[in-house]
Coordinates of C-alpha atoms in Angstrom, one line a residue:
Q1 CA -5.2 13.3 -14.7
A2 CA -4.4 10.1 -13.0
Q3 CA -4.0 10.5 -9.6
L4 CA -3.1 8.9 -6.6
V5 CA -3.3 10.2 -2.9
E6 CA -2.7 8.7 0.4
S7 CA -3.5 9.5 3.8
G8 CA -3.4 7.9 6.9
G9 CA -0.2 7.5 8.3
G10 CA 1.4 8.6 11.2
L11 CA 2.6 6.8 14.0
V12 CA 1.3 3.3 14.9
Q13 CA 1.8 2.4 18.4
P14 CA 3.5 -1.9 20.1
V15 CA -0.7 -2.0 20.9
G16 CA -3.3 -0.8 18.2
S17 CA -3.6 0.0 15.0
L18 CA -3.6 2.1 12.0
R19 CA -5.6 2.7 8.4
L20 CA -3.7 4.0 5.6
S21 CA -6.1 5.4 2.5
C22 CA -6.0 5.3 -0.9
A23 CA -7.8 7.5 -3.1
H24 CA -7.6 6.8 -6.4
T25 CA -9.1 9.4 -10.1
G26 CA -8.8 7.5 -13.2
G27 CA -9.2 4.8 -15.5
I28 CA -6.1 3.0 -15.3
F29 CA -6.8 2.4 -11.7
S30 CA -10.1 1.6 -11.7
G31 CA -11.8 -2.1 -12.6
A32 CA -7.8 -3.2 -11.5
P33 CA -5.2 -4.9 -9.1
M34 CA -4.1 -2.0 -6.5
G35 CA -0.8 -2.0 -4.5
W36 CA 0.5 -0.9 -1.6
Y37 CA 4.2 0.0 -1.7
R38 CA 6.4 1.3 1.0
Q39 CA 9.9 2.8 0.6
G40 CA 12.3 3.1 3.5
A41 CA 14.8 6.0 4.0
G42 CA 17.7 4.4 1.2
K43 CA 15.8 1.4 0.4
E44 CA 14.1 1.1 -3.2
R45 CA 10.2 0.6 -3.5
E46 CA 8.9 -2.3 -2.3
V47 CA 5.7 -4.4 -2.3
V48 CA 3.6 -4.8 0.7
A49 CA 0.1 -6.5 -0.5
G50 CA -2.1 -6.2 -3.1
I51 CA -6.2 -6.7 -3.7
T52 CA -8.0 -7.4 -7.0
T53 CA -10.9 -5.6 -8.1
D54 CA -13.3 -8.9 -6.1
G55 CA -11.6 -8.8 -3.3
I56 CA -8.9 -11.4 -3.5
T57 CA -5.9 -10.9 -1.3
N58 CA -2.0 -11.1 -1.2
Y59 CA 1.2 -10.4 0.8
T60 CA 4.8 -10.2 0.9
D61 CA 6.0 -12.6 3.6
A62 CA 7.2 -9.3 5.7
V63 CA 3.5 -8.0 6.4
K64 CA 1.8 -11.4 6.1
G65 CA -0.8 -12.0 9.2
R66 CA 0.4 -8.1 10.2
F67 CA -1.4 -6.8 7.4
T68 CA -4.8 -6.0 5.9
V69 CA -5.3 -4.7 2.6
S70 CA -9.0 -4.1 1.5
R71 CA -11.2 -2.2 -1.3
D72 CA -14.1 0.2 -1.2
N73 CA -15.0 0.1 -5.2
A74 CA -17.9 2.6 -5.6
K75 CA -15.7 4.8 -3.4
N76 CA -12.7 4.3 -5.6
M77 CA -10.5 3.9 -2.4
V78 CA -7.9 1.5 -0.9
Y79 CA -7.0 0.9 2.4
L80 CA -4.2 -0.3 4.1
Q81 CA -4.8 -2.1 8.2
I82 CA -1.6 -2.0 9.9
N83 CA -2.7 -4.2 12.7
S84 CA 0.8 -4.9 14.4
R85 CA 3.9 -3.5 13.5
N86 CA 8.0 -4.6 13.4
P87 CA 10.9 -2.3 13.6
E88 CA 10.9 -2.5 9.5
D89 CA 7.4 -1.3 8.7
P90 CA 8.2 2.6 9.1
A91 CA 8.6 3.7 5.3
T92 CA 6.5 6.3 3.2
Y93 CA 3.7 3.8 1.8
S94 CA 2.5 4.2 -1.5
C95 CA -0.7 2.7 -3.5
N96 CA -0.9 2.0 -7.2
N97 CA -1.6 -0.7 -9.6
Y98 CA -0.4 -4.3 -8.0
Q99 CA 3.1 -5.6 -10.0
E100 CA 4.8 -8.0 -8.8
Q101 CA 7.8 -6.1 -7.6
R102 CA 10.2 -7.2 -11.2
F103 CA 7.9 -4.6 -12.6
L104 CA 7.7 -2.2 -10.5
K105 CA 9.5 -0.3 -13.0
F106 CA 6.5 0.5 -15.7
L107 CA 4.4 2.3 -12.4
D108 CA 5.2 5.9 -13.5
I109 CA 3.0 7.3 -12.2
W110 CA 2.5 7.9 -8.3
G111 CA 1.3 9.9 -5.5
Q112 CA 3.1 12.1 -2.3
G113 CA 3.0 8.8 -0.4
T114 CA 1.7 8.9 3.2
L115 CA 4.7 8.5 6.1
V116 CA 4.7 5.9 9.0
T117 CA 6.4 5.9 12.1
V118 CA 6.4 3.5 14.5
S119 CA 7.4 3.8 18.3
S120 CA 9.7 1.8 19.5

């Protein structure tokens, strides 16, 4: 009964920020590295950020310096802060166990994702 529920998507302005939230339920997510992924229309899902249980983060070059991933283990929450936008950022964002891009095929449980749109 593992479950992932993403929220917080919407329109991110050129100036400002948007925080995405991921509530996770299940032992496969607790105590494990978590990641954020995005999938644009007609594109395959790609990993954008990861975070370990103790807060060590990593980002793909596409979002490095613009996105911030964080987590609250006590609340079983993972967050992705979009601090500045690029035209490539509009997509459906999802969270899951962290995996490198080449191992995404091993992730078989996904939430509904949350849609992020970008103005101008």
